[in-house]
Backbone as a ProteinNet text record, in pm:
[ID]
protein_1_A
[PRIMARY]
RRIVQVPIIGQIAAGEPIPVPSADTWSELGSADSLELTEELTAGRQGVYALRVKGKSMIDALINDGDLVLMQQVSTTENGEMVAAWLKREKEVTLKRFYLEPGRIRLQPANEEMEPIYADPEDVEIQGKVIAVIRQLA
[TERTIARY]
-4484.1	-4494.6	-4356.8	-4340.5	-4213	-4212	-4102.7	-4085.6	-3993.3	-4029.8	-3944.9	-3909.1	-3791.5	-3746.1	-3780.7	-3846.6	-3882	-3817.3	-3727.5	-3661.3	-3755.9	-3743.9	-3812.2	-3709.5	-3732.4	-3627.2	-3647.6	-3752.1	-3769.8	-3914.6	-3940.9	-4075.4	-4126.4	-4257.9	-4320.4	-4431.5	-4442.4	-4544.2	-4679.8	-4775.6	-4915.8	-4976.3	-4943.7	-4977.9	-4905.6	-4832.3	-4748.2	-4625.1	-4572.4	-4452.6	-4336.3	-4249.8	-4128.4	-4008.7	-3893.6	-3776.4	-3736.8	-3689.5	-3639.3	-3504.5	-3480.1	-3348.3	-3239.8	-3119.5	-3005.6	-2965.9	-2877.7	-2830.9	-2768.7	-2694.2	-2632.9	-2739.4	-2841.5	-2948.6	-3025.9	-3054.9	-3127.8	-3054.1	-2921.6	-2847.7	-2849.5	-2840.8	-2848.3	-2986.1	-3092.7	-3228.7	-3256.7	-3209	-3235.1	-3176.2	-3060.9	-2997.9	-3052.5	-3128.9	-3172.2	-3283.3	-3373.2	-3491.5	-3545	-3607.7	-3674.9	-3790.5	-3880.4	-3995.9	-3980.2	-4024	-4034.7	-4181.9	-4214.6	-4353.1	-4368	-4489.6	-4513.2	-4517	-4477.7	-4472.6	-4610.5	-4717	-4852.3	-4877.4	-4821.3	-4844.5	-4778.2	-4667.5	-4600.3	-4641.2	-4716.3	-4765.4	-4652.1	-4534.1	-4420.7	-4361.3	-4404.9	-4353.3	-4207	-4135	-3996.8	-3996.6	-3888.6	-3875.1	-3972.9	-4003.3	-4096.5	-4017	-4062.7	-4002	-4114	-4079.8	-4179.6	-4139.2	-4240.3	-4222	-4317.2	-4269.1	-4354.2	-4426.5	-4557.4	-4638.8	-4631.4	-4612.5	-4610.1	-4717.1	-4822.7	-4929.3	-5062.8	-5166.5	-5303.3	-5378	-5305.6	-5375.9	-5443.4	-5414.7	-5472.5	-5564.9	-5615.8	-5696.9	-5826.5	-5884.4	-6007.1	-5980.2	-5852.5	-5812.9	-5761.7	-5791.3	-5754.2	-5603.2	-5530.9	-5387	-5365.6	-5308.6	-5296.5	-5150.1	-5126	-4993	-4935.3	-4813.8	-4748.2	-4764.9	-4860.5	-4876.7	-4755.3	-4737.8	-4637.2	-4709.1	-4659.2	-4712.4	-4608.3	-4654.4	-4567.9	-4578.7	-4464.6	-4457.6	-4391	-4440.3	-4370.5	-4302.5	-4173.1	-4096.8	-4142.9	-4205.1	-4250.7	-4226.4	-4224.9	-4206.4	-4327.6	-4426.5	-4550.8	-4668.2	-4782.4	-4899.8	-5026.9	-5137.4	-5268.8	-5342.6	-5436.5	-5518.6	-5585.5	-5580.8	-5645.8	-5556.7	-5440	-5351.1	-5283.3	-5254.8	-5186.3	-5036.7	-4965.2	-4824	-4738.1	-4609.1	-4506.8	-4462.5	-4493.7	-4461.7	-4351.3	-4245.8	-4135.3	-4159.6	-4166.3	-4179.8	-4037.6	-3988.5	-3847.9	-3803.9	-3880.9	-3841.5	-3830.7	-3925	-3927.9	-3837.6	-3795.2	-3714.7	-3785.2	-3915	-3997.4	-4078.2	-4114.6	-4193.1	-4319.9	-4428.3	-4555.5	-4633.9	-4722.8	-4810.2	-4948.8	-4992.8	-5123.2	-5177.4	-5303.8	-5360.6	-5321.4	-5286	-5234.6	-5345.3	-5354.6	-5447.7	-5378.2	-5372.3	-5320.2	-5436.3	-5426.4	-5529.2	-5467.6	-5547.8	-5490.7	-5389.3	-5263.1	-5158.2	-5104.2	-5153.8	-5105.2	-5129.7	-5066.9	-5091.1	-5153.9	-5258.5	-5323	-5285.5	-5226.8	-5195.5	-5299.6	-5392.6	-5514	-5501.2	-5516.3	-5520.2	-5654	-5658	-5782.1	-5821.1	-5839.1	-5879.1	-5947	-6075.8	-6152.1	-6105.7	-6026.6	-5975.7	-5850.6	-5798.1	-5674.5	-5698	-5619.8	-5629.3	-5535.7	-5570.2	-5479.2	-5355.5	-5252.2	-5130.9	-5137.7	-5121.5	-5118.6	-4975.2	-4929.6	-4791	-4780.9	-4677.2	-4642.6	-4597	-4641.7	-4600	-4448	-4375	-4228.1	-4167.5	-4244	-4194.9	-4222.4	-4295.4	-4337	-4270.5	-4213.5	-4157.6	-4221.3	-4278	-4338.1	-4226.8	-4221.7	-4118.1	-4170.8	-4301.8	-4359.9	-4509	-4576.2	-4719.6	-4748.7	-4853.5	-4892	-4953	-4902.8	-4960.7	-5024.6	-4991.4	-5050.8	-5022.4	-5102.6	-5085.6	-5075.5	-4981.4	-4964.6	-4983.6	-5075.4	-5102.4	-5073.7	-4995.8	-4968.1	-5066.3	-5142.1	-5239.4	-5173.8	-5201.2	-5137.3	-5186.6
4434.7	4439.8	4452.1	4381.7	4385.1	4503.1	4579.5	4695.5	4656.5	4699.9	4676.2	4810.6	4816.4	4935.5	4919.7	5019.3	5017.9	5140.7	5119.6	5234.7	5311.6	5444.3	5529.9	5554.4	5495	5497.8	5603.7	5684.5	5791.1	5825.1	5880.6	5923.5	5839.1	5834.6	5771.5	5862.2	5869.2	5954.3	5887.8	5961.5	5922.3	6031.8	6027.9	6129.1	6085.3	6173.5	6135.3	6063.7	5964.9	5895.7	5992.1	5958.1	6035.6	5944.1	6000.6	5917.1	5834.8	5713.6	5626.6	5680.1	5692.9	5737.4	5638.8	5691	5605.4	5522.9	5424.4	5339.3	5422.7	5527.1	5614.9	5688.9	5737	5810.8	5720.4	5595.2	5502.8	5481.8	5462.4	5435.5	5557.4	5677.1	5798.7	5813.4	5788.7	5801.9	5698.7	5576.5	5468.2	5493.2	5560.5	5583.6	5708.3	5789.5	5917.4	5905.2	5809.2	5808	5666.5	5640.6	5512.2	5530.2	5433	5432.3	5320.7	5344.3	5238.4	5202.2	5078.3	5033.5	4904.3	4878.1	4749.3	4641.8	4523.1	4412.5	4381.7	4413.9	4389.5	4466.4	4586.5	4667.3	4607	4540.9	4476.8	4330	4279.7	4141.3	4040.6	4074.6	3983	3966.3	4047.2	4036	4079.9	4019.5	4058.6	4154	4230.8	4320.4	4436	4488.4	4600.3	4730.9	4827.8	4959.6	5063.5	5189.1	5296.3	5396	5453.6	5559.2	5673.2	5795	5911.7	5939.8	5957.8	5978.1	6123.3	6141.4	6274.7	6277.1	6352.9	6362.8	6316.3	6328.6	6302.8	6202.3	6117.9	6025.5	5910.7	5892.4	5781.2	5829.1	5952.7	6008.8	5932.8	5872.7	5796.3	5661.3	5624.1	5506.1	5548.9	5674.7	5732.9	5743	5766	5791.3	5929.9	6018.6	6158.3	6200.1	6315.1	6373.8	6386.4	6336.4	6344.3	6221.2	6132.9	6008.6	5918	5825.9	5720.6	5591.6	5520.2	5388.1	5285.5	5182.8	5069.8	4972.6	4933.8	4847.4	4716.3	4607.5	4480.8	4456.8	4430.2	4407.7	4277.3	4288.1	4172.8	4204.5	4101.2	4124	4079.1	4018.8	3979.7	4034.5	4043.2	4100.1	4043.3	4068.4	4027.4	4150.7	4130.3	4240.8	4312.7	4445	4527.3	4567.1	4503.3	4541.1	4673.7	4749.2	4875.8	4850.1	4897.1	4862.9	4984.9	4967.6	5057.2	4992.8	5057.4	5002.6	5085.8	5016.7	5082.4	5068.6	5181.6	5183.7	5188.9	5073.5	5058.6	5157	5164.8	5250.7	5396.4	5440.7	5579.9	5603.5	5494.1	5500.6	5584.9	5552.2	5623.5	5523.3	5564.5	5478.7	5552.6	5475.9	5536.7	5442.3	5497.5	5421.7	5416.7	5296.1	5279.2	5139.7	5117.2	4981.8	4912.1	4784.3	4705.1	4620	4621.1	4533.9	4479.9	4347.7	4283	4263.7	4325.4	4316.5	4250.2	4205	4140.8	4231.1	4189.6	4261.3	4385.8	4421.1	4542.1	4536.9	4631.4	4651.4	4788.6	4793.2	4920.8	4955.4	5071.5	5124.3	5231.6	5197.9	5277.4	5368.2	5500.7	5589.7	5576.4	5620.7	5624.8	5771.1	5835.8	5975.7	5994.4	6021.4	6026	6135.6	6230.3	6336.8	6295.3	6174.5	6130.9	6008.5	5999.2	5889.5	5775.9	5651.6	5540.2	5548.6	5478.6	5462.4	5323	5313.7	5184.2	5156.2	5032.7	4998.3	4856.1	4832.1	4698.3	4616.6	4491.4	4410.5	4399.1	4403.8	4397.2	4524.4	4633.2	4762.9	4787.2	4696.8	4719.8	4619.1	4670.6	4585	4624.9	4527.1	4553	4555.9	4664.3	4679.1	4657	4652.1	4629.1	4651.8	4604.5	4629	4693.6	4775.7	4849.3	4753.6	4760.8	4679.8	4765.9	4896.1	4986.7	5131.6	5219.9	5364.5	5431.2	5523.1	5598.1	5745.8	5806.9	5949.4	6021.4	6128	6209.8	6324.7	6335.3	6442.9	6561.4	6678.9	6800.3	6830.7
1282.2	1138.4	1075.5	968.5	898.4	801.3	800.4	713.5	598.8	477.1	360.2	298	237.4	165.9	18.3	-38.5	-180.2	-243.9	-341	-402.9	-495	-491.3	-588.1	-697.9	-815.6	-917.5	-1025.2	-1014.1	-1111.5	-1134.1	-1253.3	-1290.4	-1405	-1418.4	-1533.8	-1583.2	-1714.5	-1774.8	-1766.8	-1718.8	-1728.8	-1813.8	-1937	-2036.7	-2161.2	-2221.7	-2333.7	-2278.3	-2351.3	-2303.5	-2282.4	-2187.3	-2163.5	-2184.7	-2218.3	-2243	-2120.2	-2146	-2040.1	-1995.1	-1865.5	-1820.4	-1864	-1881.4	-1916.7	-1794.8	-1815.6	-1705.5	-1594.7	-1631.5	-1530.9	-1450.8	-1518.4	-1451.6	-1356.5	-1398.4	-1311.9	-1181	-1187.9	-1065	-973.4	-1031.3	-950.1	-886.4	-965.2	-912.7	-804.7	-825.6	-731.8	-594.8	-590.8	-462.1	-392.5	-465.4	-411.8	-307.8	-324.6	-240.5	-225.8	-113.6	-95.8	1.5	-1.5	87.3	188.3	309	408.6	417.7	380	376.5	454.8	499.8	563.1	455.1	492.5	397.4	339.2	414.1	363	232.5	222	102	-21.3	-3.3	-116.9	-129.8	-32.9	-32.1	-47.9	3.4	-3	-141.9	-238.6	-375.7	-381.9	-473.3	-501.1	-620	-635.4	-749.6	-747.3	-628.1	-616.8	-613.2	-692.2	-695.2	-709.8	-690.3	-698.8	-806.4	-869.6	-969	-936.7	-954.4	-935.4	-1067.1	-1059.5	-1178.8	-1222.8	-1353	-1412.8	-1521	-1499.8	-1598	-1544.4	-1628	-1583.3	-1669.9	-1744.6	-1834	-1759.7	-1631.9	-1556.8	-1444.5	-1456	-1346.3	-1322.1	-1425.9	-1405.1	-1338.1	-1325.3	-1249.8	-1111.4	-1075.5	-946.2	-927.5	-1037	-1032.2	-1089.6	-1007.2	-1044.1	-1049.8	-1109.3	-1116.7	-975.6	-954.9	-824.8	-738	-770.7	-694.3	-714.5	-624	-640.2	-675.2	-775.8	-807	-766.4	-694.5	-663.2	-778.6	-831.3	-948	-909.9	-966.7	-954.9	-1088.6	-1082.3	-1204.9	-1269.6	-1386.6	-1464	-1611.3	-1694.4	-1837.5	-1918.3	-1851.7	-1918.9	-1838.8	-1905.4	-1839.8	-1902.1	-1839.3	-1888.9	-1940	-2030.6	-2079.9	-1964	-1968.7	-1868.2	-1751.9	-1737.3	-1627.2	-1658.7	-1552.8	-1567	-1560.4	-1663.9	-1677.3	-1708.9	-1683.7	-1737.5	-1866.8	-1978.7	-2110.5	-2174.6	-2216.3	-2285	-2434.5	-2502.6	-2647.7	-2704.2	-2749.8	-2787.5	-2895	-3002.7	-3115.1	-3070.7	-2989.8	-2945.2	-2824.5	-2759	-2636	-2530.5	-2511.7	-2415.6	-2334.5	-2213.2	-2125.6	-2083.9	-2065.8	-2028.4	-1937.7	-1858.7	-1769.4	-1831.6	-1867.7	-1931.9	-1901.9	-1937.9	-1934.9	-2064.2	-2052.4	-2163.6	-2224.5	-2358	-2429.8	-2554.5	-2565.4	-2685.6	-2781.2	-2899.2	-3001.6	-3124.3	-3219.6	-3338.7	-3410.1	-3408.9	-3480.3	-3413.9	-3294.7	-3228.9	-3078.7	-3010.4	-2867.8	-2851.4	-2769.5	-2736.1	-2594	-2575.1	-2443	-2414.8	-2325.6	-2305.3	-2183.3	-2203.2	-2087.9	-2015.8	-1892.2	-1815	-1797.7	-1912.5	-1917.9	-2052.9	-2051.8	-2176.3	-2271.1	-2222.9	-2308.9	-2385.8	-2360.4	-2424.1	-2510.6	-2617.1	-2712.5	-2672	-2707	-2680.7	-2769.7	-2727.9	-2807.5	-2867.4	-2999.2	-3066.9	-3107.4	-3084.1	-3114.3	-3166.3	-3242.6	-3289.1	-3167.8	-3153.9	-3038.6	-3022.7	-3133.4	-3126.4	-3068.4	-3065.8	-3019.9	-2871.4	-2805.6	-2667.1	-2573.9	-2465.6	-2361.2	-2228.5	-2158.8	-2028.2	-1923.9	-1845.6	-1743.9	-1602.9	-1587.9	-1456.5	-1460.4	-1354.6	-1342.8	-1210	-1208.3	-1088	-987.4	-863.1	-754.9	-646.7	-644.6	-545	-585	-531.5	-553.7	-418.3	-405.6	-280.8	-313.8	-242.7	-262.3	-131.7	-141.5	-24.6	-22.6	83.2	95.2	165.4	113.6	168	306.7
[MASK]
++++++++++++++++++++++++++++++++++++++++++++++++++++++++++++++++++++++++++++++++++++++++++++++++++++++++++++++++++++++++++++++++++++++++++

């Protein structure tokens, strides 16, 4: 089996958005940790990275606080896909399901106790989509 290195480049909020790290912070985070995974898990995709989940807004999608999400770096997405969305005006990033609605984007949590985030399409940049979840059991 072929092994690939996937960098863990930081955290992503699965709750309220958290600020995006600066360019300096990204480089420090990227060099700090990485995963060794079989190529089957990444399905040969390029631009794969990992983020540690902080928060519980995606628990009904079986993504919990402390899990790692494998992301494929993309800038476009389809309705219903789980994405890392950068809210430009707020300079914050969050993990949610993406829905393009008339005149707005809905970033939908998978937790019935939380409200969706509504944003202007010009204010949202997709930074990646979830391709896998890794949970470490104690």
